[in-house]
Amino acid sequence: MSDLVKATIDKVEGFKVAGVHAGLKADGALDMAIIYSDYPCAAAGVFTTNKVKAAPVLVDQEILAKNNTHIRAVVVNTKCANASTGQQGIDNARQMARWAAERLSVAEDEVLVMSTGVIGTQLNLEKIKHGIDLAAESLGDDWDAAARAIMTTDTRPKQASLEWKGASIAGIAKGAGMIAPNMATMLGIVVTNGSVSPELLQKATNAAADKSFNRITVDGDMSTNDTLLVLSNGRGTDISDSVSSLVEWVCTPLAKAIVRDGEGATKFIVVNVQGAESDADARQIADTIATSPLVKTAFYGGDANWGRIVAAAGRAGVPFDPDKSALWVCPGEVVSAAPQTVSRDGETYTYVPPQSLQLFGNGVPLNYSEAQAAEIMQSPDITISLTCGLGYGQSTVWTCDLSHDYVSINGHYRS
Amino acid sequence: MSDLVKATIDKVEGFKVAGVHAGLKADGALDMAIIYSDYPCAAAGVFTTNKVKAAPVLVDQEILAKNNTHIRAVVVNTKCANASTGQQGIDNARQMARWAAERLSVAEDEVLVMSTGVIGTQLNLEKIKHGIDLAAESLGDDWDAAARAIMTTDTRPKQASLEWKGASIAGIAKGAGMIAPNMATMLGIVVTNGSVSPELLQKATNAAADKSFNRITVDGDMSTNDTLLVLSNGRGTDISDSVSSLVEWVCTPLAKAIVRDGEGATKFIVVNVQGAESDADARQIADTIATSPLVKTAFYGGDANWGRIVAAAGRAGVPFDPDKSALWVCPGEVVSAAPQTVSRDGETYTYVPPQSLQLFGNGVPLNYSEAQAAEIMQSPDITISLTCGLGYGQSTVWTCDLSHDYVSINGHYRS
């Protein structure tokens, strides 16, 4: 299905967007966006689980608790996260929604707000108001501008869209740093003209977030602002039967794009764990590998350091036995780097991914070709599969390497 | 008490040591050590909790289970961790102990072994045998050589010693990378001529490890080889009453020295959390802050980024309310960067650490001097205190910053 997903957005029936320069970014870059719907939308949201929640997160949660049936717009600013800003921050987030509502001639509780950027500074309201005015005047189909306008340290805009039986579904996202499972510094906005109830949309949004944005990690940190909003204006076909898949199919490439564009990332790494005692155990092992600084620096250095991977698995805090484990690596993004046995027409086939190489098995390293391993490690996309031999639990997470640039970017972010 | 602890070791009655070049390191540096006792020792050990345990860890656990009353020697090699080496690794670790026992004229089950270095390669037995021969011939009081001989990516040897009521206690350690709470890639050997039962020595060793080596984190990774061994030959005074404190006083500066010499570390950071609901919660918050790449890169960059610290606390998974919290920072290594109220002679005093600065309180940043904050962040030692306002739980961990050099060292460790 994911072959049908495009990395651009043409148009979604009934939605208009704009990305403008309000003056928040010093360099003239786009820094505010509005996503507007001509019709009332069913709306769903997934928010950071950090106990430190930004003002826009608190305001959106309050709005959605009262109104998830007729949302009309989302207004977004970058450069300032409006987090750790106290009551004034809450008041400012509401003011931002109010101005957008006035300019768009909708009610205040029909507008959701999102902010991303530095923590602890108040919004520059004058510039926010100016940005809302500009955006409201330039609403159209320039999704690329909207995607660019929500970027912070992102180097590329992130878009995905899909047509499915007469319904369109499209999304934009931003990420870059502070990315971790459980929704890290990412903002995502998905819209569809498909028809679905708010309850089903919320379920689909939760499920899609679990399979996409919650599977990515750049640095294990989780932000105060993470928000995924999904709006359905119901003008197109009924998508009730397929809404979970549709939201997931749009969110998955957006989530992967965030990892590929992670701060300082030079490699995209699929961490696939199979044969753990449970899916939860597999996830725990995969997360521990994917957030290990030693593993991530080894990938950066192009070193097939299976020892660090196996040692990370060993400290994951769940059952793991190196003597029953095996580790495989292959270039490219595949479901599994290890051979997979499949049954078809009563026959059993073993599928071996191209160029896959076993590094470790039964507690000891194999006598593999270091040259071949080094070549695989030079690939921009790498899949590793750790088979645990304990059960049927499996999980996959997506991560990137840890580079000099990550340290440079985050050692000097505020300056 | 810790004023009495020296960073050198003169001599411990009844113990002899040696550090030699066996040929394992290419550059002629010391790479094997023997710690030998003229008399049978009570012995205690604390080992990695990683499910992937190196051969010497498994062998030592087996020996200590049978014999913790008459240990005579510890033999240590660097460059090869003898981990993920299967049955051959176990056999080689036993061979290493056997050769040392022969050369020292003691029984095989009276010798403990330690290895540190790269995972997954077998020991070079010829060089190991040569190193044992050399070390056995040069036993004496050169603790500095022994401390140097167990180094891997460490840049400095780590020693500590203490005289207490007629007993000597002394220790050496190595660390550098893969350092995390729960005993990471560190080796520590502590010896005393004080007299104490093996049971009490084991309890003291567990308690001391919890208060020293288990409070440090360089990168959150945990190694396959971590081992702390404590030997008591009983020739001096009875230390039963004070053994926990004595082992802790020697282990604490060794643990801090490991963090100060962490891979790429440019700053030593005390992370102190107070007022959590429980000590365990405080520890969880402190650990989350201390292992956050965003926090650690901010310290590297000299940025008083309270937002990342508070956001890390918010994702620690335990109760935390930013509106009740406050964050203080001060230069130097102190118990708390926040003002402390103490009672003396019926009067209450508030002690404010020199140059301490409050950055955050009641959910918002304070209007502090950025210049003063920047000056504090230039200090080689920095203490941060986060008060949570929820209860009486407290915890302190020690960490270092995350620098370009960390990435360089770990991106190219095997090459």
Coordinates of C-alpha atoms in Angstrom, one line a residue, chain B residues 23-397:
Chain B
G23 CA 52.3 -7.1 24.4
L24 CA 48.5 -6.8 24.2
K25 CA 48.7 -3.1 23.6
A26 CA 50.6 -2.2 20.4
D27 CA 52.3 0.9 21.8
G28 CA 54.3 -0.7 24.6
A29 CA 51.9 0.6 27.3
L30 CA 51.3 -1.4 30.4
D31 CA 48.5 -3.9 29.7
M32 CA 48.5 -6.6 32.5
A33 CA 48.4 -6.4 36.3
I34 CA 48.5 -8.7 39.2
I35 CA 47.4 -7.9 42.7
Y36 CA 48.8 -10.5 45.1
S37 CA 48.3 -11.1 48.8
D38 CA 50.9 -12.9 51.0
Y39 CA 47.9 -14.1 53.1
P40 CA 44.5 -15.7 52.3
C41 CA 41.9 -13.0 51.8
A42 CA 38.2 -12.6 52.6
A43 CA 36.8 -11.6 49.2
A44 CA 33.6 -9.9 47.9
G45 CA 32.5 -9.0 44.4
V46 CA 29.9 -7.0 42.6
F47 CA 29.4 -7.8 39.0
T48 CA 27.6 -6.4 35.9
T49 CA 23.8 -7.1 35.8
N50 CA 24.0 -7.2 32.0
K51 CA 22.6 -10.5 30.7
V52 CA 25.6 -10.7 28.4
K53 CA 28.4 -11.5 30.9
A54 CA 32.0 -11.8 30.0
A55 CA 33.9 -15.1 30.7
P56 CA 36.0 -13.6 33.6
V57 CA 32.7 -12.5 35.3
L58 CA 31.2 -16.0 35.1
V59 CA 34.5 -17.5 36.3
D60 CA 34.9 -15.1 39.2
Q61 CA 31.2 -15.7 40.3
E62 CA 31.8 -19.4 40.2
I63 CA 35.1 -19.1 42.3
L64 CA 33.6 -16.7 44.9
A65 CA 30.6 -19.0 45.3
K66 CA 32.9 -21.7 46.4
N67 CA 35.7 -19.7 48.0
N68 CA 35.3 -16.2 49.6
T69 CA 37.7 -16.9 52.5
H70 CA 41.1 -17.5 51.0
I71 CA 41.6 -15.6 47.8
R72 CA 45.3 -14.9 47.0
A73 CA 45.4 -12.9 43.8
V74 CA 43.7 -11.1 41.0
V75 CA 45.1 -11.1 37.5
V76 CA 43.9 -8.5 35.0
N77 CA 44.4 -7.9 31.3
T78 CA 43.3 -5.1 29.0
K79 CA 42.7 -4.8 25.2
C80 CA 40.5 -8.0 25.1
A81 CA 37.3 -8.2 27.2
N82 CA 37.0 -12.0 26.7
A83 CA 33.2 -11.4 26.3
S84 CA 31.0 -13.2 23.7
T85 CA 33.7 -15.8 23.4
G86 CA 31.7 -18.9 24.3
Q87 CA 33.2 -22.0 25.9
Q88 CA 36.6 -21.2 24.6
G89 CA 36.5 -17.9 26.5
I90 CA 35.6 -19.6 29.7
D91 CA 38.4 -22.1 29.2
N92 CA 40.9 -19.3 28.5
A93 CA 39.8 -17.3 31.6
R94 CA 40.4 -20.5 33.7
Q95 CA 43.8 -21.0 32.0
M96 CA 44.7 -17.4 32.8
A97 CA 43.9 -18.1 36.5
R98 CA 45.7 -21.4 36.4
W99 CA 49.0 -19.9 35.0
A100 CA 48.8 -17.1 37.6
A101 CA 48.2 -19.7 40.4
E102 CA 51.2 -21.7 39.2
R103 CA 53.6 -18.8 39.1
L104 CA 52.4 -17.5 42.5
S105 CA 52.4 -20.9 44.1
V106 CA 48.8 -20.7 45.1
A107 CA 45.7 -22.9 44.3
E108 CA 43.8 -22.2 41.0
D109 CA 40.6 -21.4 42.9
E110 CA 42.4 -18.7 44.9
V111 CA 42.9 -16.5 41.8
L112 CA 40.3 -14.2 40.4
V113 CA 40.5 -12.9 36.8
M114 CA 39.4 -9.6 35.1
S115 CA 39.4 -8.6 31.5
T116 CA 38.5 -5.4 29.7
G117 CA 38.7 -4.2 26.1
V118 CA 37.0 -5.3 22.8
I119 CA 34.2 -7.8 22.9
G120 CA 34.2 -10.9 20.8
T121 CA 37.8 -11.7 20.3
Q122 CA 39.6 -14.5 22.1
L123 CA 42.5 -13.8 24.5
N124 CA 46.0 -14.1 23.0
L125 CA 47.1 -16.8 25.5
E126 CA 50.8 -16.6 24.6
K127 CA 50.9 -13.0 25.5
I128 CA 48.8 -13.5 28.6
K129 CA 51.2 -16.2 29.8
H130 CA 54.1 -13.9 29.1
G131 CA 52.4 -11.1 31.0
I132 CA 51.8 -13.3 34.0
D133 CA 55.4 -14.3 34.1
L134 CA 56.6 -10.7 33.9
A135 CA 54.1 -9.5 36.6
A136 CA 54.9 -12.4 39.0
E137 CA 58.6 -11.5 38.7
S138 CA 58.1 -7.8 39.4
L139 CA 55.6 -7.8 42.4
G140 CA 56.1 -4.9 44.7
D141 CA 54.5 -1.6 45.8
D142 CA 54.1 0.1 42.4
W143 CA 50.4 0.7 42.6
D144 CA 50.6 3.4 40.0
A145 CA 51.9 0.8 37.5
A146 CA 49.0 -1.5 38.4
A147 CA 46.5 1.3 38.0
R148 CA 48.0 2.2 34.6
A149 CA 48.0 -1.4 33.4
I150 CA 44.2 -1.8 33.7
M151 CA 43.4 1.4 31.6
T152 CA 41.7 1.2 28.2
T153 CA 40.5 4.5 26.8
D154 CA 41.2 6.0 30.2
T155 CA 43.6 8.9 30.0
R156 CA 44.6 8.9 33.7
P157 CA 45.2 6.1 36.3
K158 CA 42.7 6.1 39.1
Q159 CA 43.8 5.4 42.7
A160 CA 42.6 6.1 46.2
S161 CA 43.7 5.1 49.7
L162 CA 42.9 5.8 53.3
E163 CA 44.5 5.0 56.7
W164 CA 41.9 4.4 59.4
K165 CA 42.8 3.4 63.0
G166 CA 45.7 1.2 62.1
A167 CA 44.1 -0.3 58.9
S168 CA 44.9 0.6 55.4
I169 CA 42.4 0.5 52.5
A170 CA 43.3 1.2 48.9
G171 CA 41.8 0.8 45.5
I172 CA 42.4 1.2 41.8
A173 CA 39.8 1.4 39.0
K174 CA 39.4 1.9 35.3
G175 CA 36.4 3.2 33.4
A176 CA 36.0 5.7 30.5
G177 CA 33.3 4.4 28.2
M178 CA 30.1 2.3 28.5
I179 CA 29.6 3.8 32.0
A180 CA 26.1 3.7 33.4
P181 CA 24.4 3.2 36.7
N182 CA 24.4 -0.5 37.6
M183 CA 28.1 -1.0 37.1
A184 CA 29.2 -0.2 33.6
T185 CA 32.6 -0.9 31.9
M186 CA 34.5 -0.4 35.0
L187 CA 36.9 -2.6 36.9
G188 CA 37.7 -1.8 40.5
I189 CA 39.9 -3.6 42.9
V190 CA 40.0 -2.6 46.6
V191 CA 42.3 -4.2 49.2
T192 CA 42.7 -3.8 52.9
N193 CA 44.7 -5.3 55.7
G194 CA 41.7 -4.6 58.0
S195 CA 40.0 -7.6 59.4
V196 CA 36.4 -8.4 58.6
S197 CA 34.3 -11.5 57.8
P198 CA 33.5 -12.3 54.2
E199 CA 29.8 -11.8 54.8
L200 CA 30.2 -8.3 56.2
L201 CA 32.7 -7.6 53.4
Q202 CA 30.1 -8.6 50.8
K203 CA 27.4 -6.4 52.4
A204 CA 29.8 -3.5 52.6
T205 CA 30.8 -4.0 49.0
N206 CA 27.2 -4.0 47.8
A207 CA 26.4 -0.9 49.8
A208 CA 29.6 1.0 48.7
A209 CA 28.9 0.1 45.0
D210 CA 25.4 1.5 45.3
K211 CA 26.7 4.8 46.7
S212 CA 29.7 5.1 44.3
F213 CA 30.1 3.2 41.0
N214 CA 26.3 2.8 40.6
R215 CA 25.8 6.6 40.8
I216 CA 27.9 7.4 37.8
T217 CA 26.9 7.6 34.2
V218 CA 28.9 8.6 31.1
D219 CA 26.7 7.3 28.3
G220 CA 24.0 5.2 29.9
D221 CA 25.5 2.0 28.4
M222 CA 26.3 -0.9 30.7
S223 CA 29.2 -3.3 29.9
T224 CA 29.6 -7.0 29.9
N225 CA 32.6 -7.0 32.2
D226 CA 32.0 -4.6 35.1
T227 CA 33.5 -6.0 38.3
L228 CA 34.4 -4.6 41.7
L229 CA 36.4 -6.9 43.8
V230 CA 37.3 -6.2 47.5
L231 CA 40.0 -8.3 49.3
S232 CA 40.8 -8.2 53.0
N233 CA 43.8 -10.1 54.4
G234 CA 43.0 -9.5 58.0
R235 CA 46.5 -8.6 59.2
G236 CA 45.5 -5.2 60.6
T237 CA 42.8 -4.0 63.0
D238 CA 39.2 -5.2 63.1
I239 CA 37.2 -2.9 60.7
S240 CA 33.9 -4.7 61.1
D241 CA 32.2 -1.5 62.5
S242 CA 33.4 0.8 59.7
V243 CA 33.9 -1.4 56.7
S244 CA 30.9 0.0 54.7
S245 CA 32.2 3.5 55.1
L246 CA 35.8 2.6 54.4
V247 CA 35.0 0.8 51.2
E248 CA 32.6 3.7 50.2
W249 CA 35.2 6.3 50.9
V250 CA 37.7 4.6 48.6
C251 CA 35.2 3.8 45.9
T252 CA 33.6 7.2 45.8
P253 CA 36.7 9.2 44.5
L254 CA 37.4 6.3 42.1
A255 CA 33.9 6.5 40.7
K256 CA 34.1 10.3 40.4
A257 CA 37.5 9.9 38.7
I258 CA 35.9 7.6 36.2
V259 CA 33.3 10.3 35.3
R260 CA 35.9 13.1 35.2
D261 CA 37.9 10.9 32.8
G262 CA 34.8 9.8 30.8
E263 CA 35.3 9.5 27.1
G264 CA 35.5 13.0 25.7
A265 CA 34.3 14.6 29.0
T266 CA 35.1 18.2 29.5
K267 CA 32.9 18.8 32.5
F268 CA 32.0 17.0 35.7
I269 CA 28.3 17.5 36.6
V270 CA 26.6 16.7 39.9
V271 CA 22.9 16.1 39.3
N272 CA 21.1 16.5 42.6
V273 CA 17.4 16.0 42.9
Q274 CA 15.5 16.9 46.1
G275 CA 11.9 16.9 47.2
A276 CA 10.6 14.0 45.0
E277 CA 8.0 11.7 46.3
S278 CA 10.6 9.0 47.2
D279 CA 14.3 8.4 46.9
A280 CA 13.6 6.0 44.1
D281 CA 11.7 8.7 42.2
A282 CA 14.5 11.2 42.8
R283 CA 17.0 8.7 41.4
Q284 CA 14.8 8.1 38.3
I285 CA 14.6 11.9 37.7
A286 CA 18.4 12.3 38.3
D287 CA 19.2 9.4 36.0
T288 CA 17.0 10.7 33.2
I289 CA 18.6 14.2 33.4
A290 CA 22.1 12.7 33.6
T291 CA 21.7 10.5 30.6
S292 CA 19.8 13.0 28.3
P293 CA 21.9 13.7 25.2
L294 CA 20.3 17.1 25.0
V295 CA 21.2 18.0 28.5
K296 CA 24.7 16.7 28.1
T297 CA 25.4 18.5 24.9
A298 CA 24.1 21.8 26.4
F299 CA 26.6 21.4 29.2
Y300 CA 29.3 20.8 26.6
G301 CA 28.2 24.0 24.8
G302 CA 28.2 25.9 28.1
D303 CA 24.5 26.6 27.7
A304 CA 22.5 26.9 30.9
N305 CA 19.6 25.2 29.2
W306 CA 17.2 24.7 32.1
G307 CA 14.4 23.9 29.6
R308 CA 16.1 20.6 28.6
I309 CA 16.7 19.7 32.3
V310 CA 13.1 20.3 33.3
A311 CA 11.9 18.5 30.1
A312 CA 14.0 15.5 31.0
A313 CA 12.6 15.5 34.5
G314 CA 9.1 15.6 33.0
R315 CA 9.7 12.4 31.0
A316 CA 11.3 10.4 33.8
G317 CA 8.1 8.4 34.3
V318 CA 7.6 9.4 37.9
P319 CA 5.5 12.1 39.6
F320 CA 6.8 15.6 38.7
D321 CA 5.1 18.9 38.6
P322 CA 7.0 21.8 36.9
D323 CA 4.8 24.3 38.8
K324 CA 6.2 23.1 42.1
S325 CA 9.8 22.8 41.0
A326 CA 12.9 25.0 41.1
L327 CA 16.2 24.6 39.5
W328 CA 19.5 25.9 40.8
V329 CA 23.0 25.8 39.4
C330 CA 26.4 26.6 40.9
P331 CA 30.0 26.1 40.0
G332 CA 32.0 23.4 41.8
E333 CA 31.1 20.1 43.3
V334 CA 28.8 20.6 46.2
V335 CA 26.1 18.6 48.0
S336 CA 23.3 21.0 46.8
A337 CA 23.2 24.0 44.5
A338 CA 20.0 25.1 46.2
P339 CA 19.8 26.9 49.5
Q340 CA 19.8 24.5 52.4
T341 CA 18.0 25.1 55.7
V342 CA 19.9 23.7 58.7
S343 CA 19.1 23.8 62.4
R344 CA 21.9 24.4 64.9
D345 CA 21.6 25.2 68.7
G346 CA 17.9 25.7 68.3
E347 CA 18.3 28.3 65.5
T348 CA 17.5 27.8 61.9
Y349 CA 20.1 29.0 59.3
T350 CA 19.8 29.0 55.5
Y351 CA 23.0 28.2 53.7
V352 CA 23.3 29.4 50.1
P353 CA 26.1 27.8 48.1
P354 CA 28.6 30.3 46.8
Q355 CA 27.6 31.8 43.4
S356 CA 24.5 29.6 43.2
L357 CA 21.9 30.9 40.7
Q358 CA 18.2 30.0 40.4
L359 CA 17.2 29.5 36.8
F360 CA 13.7 28.2 37.1
G361 CA 10.8 28.2 39.6
N362 CA 7.1 27.6 39.8
G363 CA 6.9 26.5 36.2
V364 CA 8.7 29.4 34.6
P365 CA 12.2 30.6 34.1
L366 CA 13.5 33.4 36.3
N367 CA 14.8 36.6 35.0
Y368 CA 18.4 35.6 35.9
S369 CA 21.6 37.0 34.5
E370 CA 22.6 35.1 31.3
A371 CA 26.2 36.3 31.8
Q372 CA 26.3 34.8 35.3
A373 CA 24.8 31.6 34.1
A374 CA 27.3 31.4 31.2
E375 CA 30.1 31.9 33.7
I376 CA 28.9 29.1 35.9
M377 CA 28.6 26.8 32.8
Q378 CA 32.3 27.4 32.0
S379 CA 33.3 25.8 35.3
P380 CA 34.9 22.4 35.0
D381 CA 32.8 21.2 37.9
I382 CA 29.1 22.1 38.0
T383 CA 26.3 21.2 40.5
I384 CA 22.6 21.4 39.5
S385 CA 19.9 20.9 42.1
L386 CA 16.3 20.3 41.1
T387 CA 13.8 20.7 43.9
C388 CA 10.5 19.0 43.2
G389 CA 8.2 20.2 46.0
L390 CA 6.5 16.8 46.3
G391 CA 8.1 15.1 49.3
Y392 CA 11.4 14.2 50.9
G393 CA 12.9 11.9 48.3
Q394 CA 16.4 12.8 47.2
S395 CA 19.2 11.4 45.1
T396 CA 22.5 12.5 43.5
V397 CA 24.3 11.1 40.5

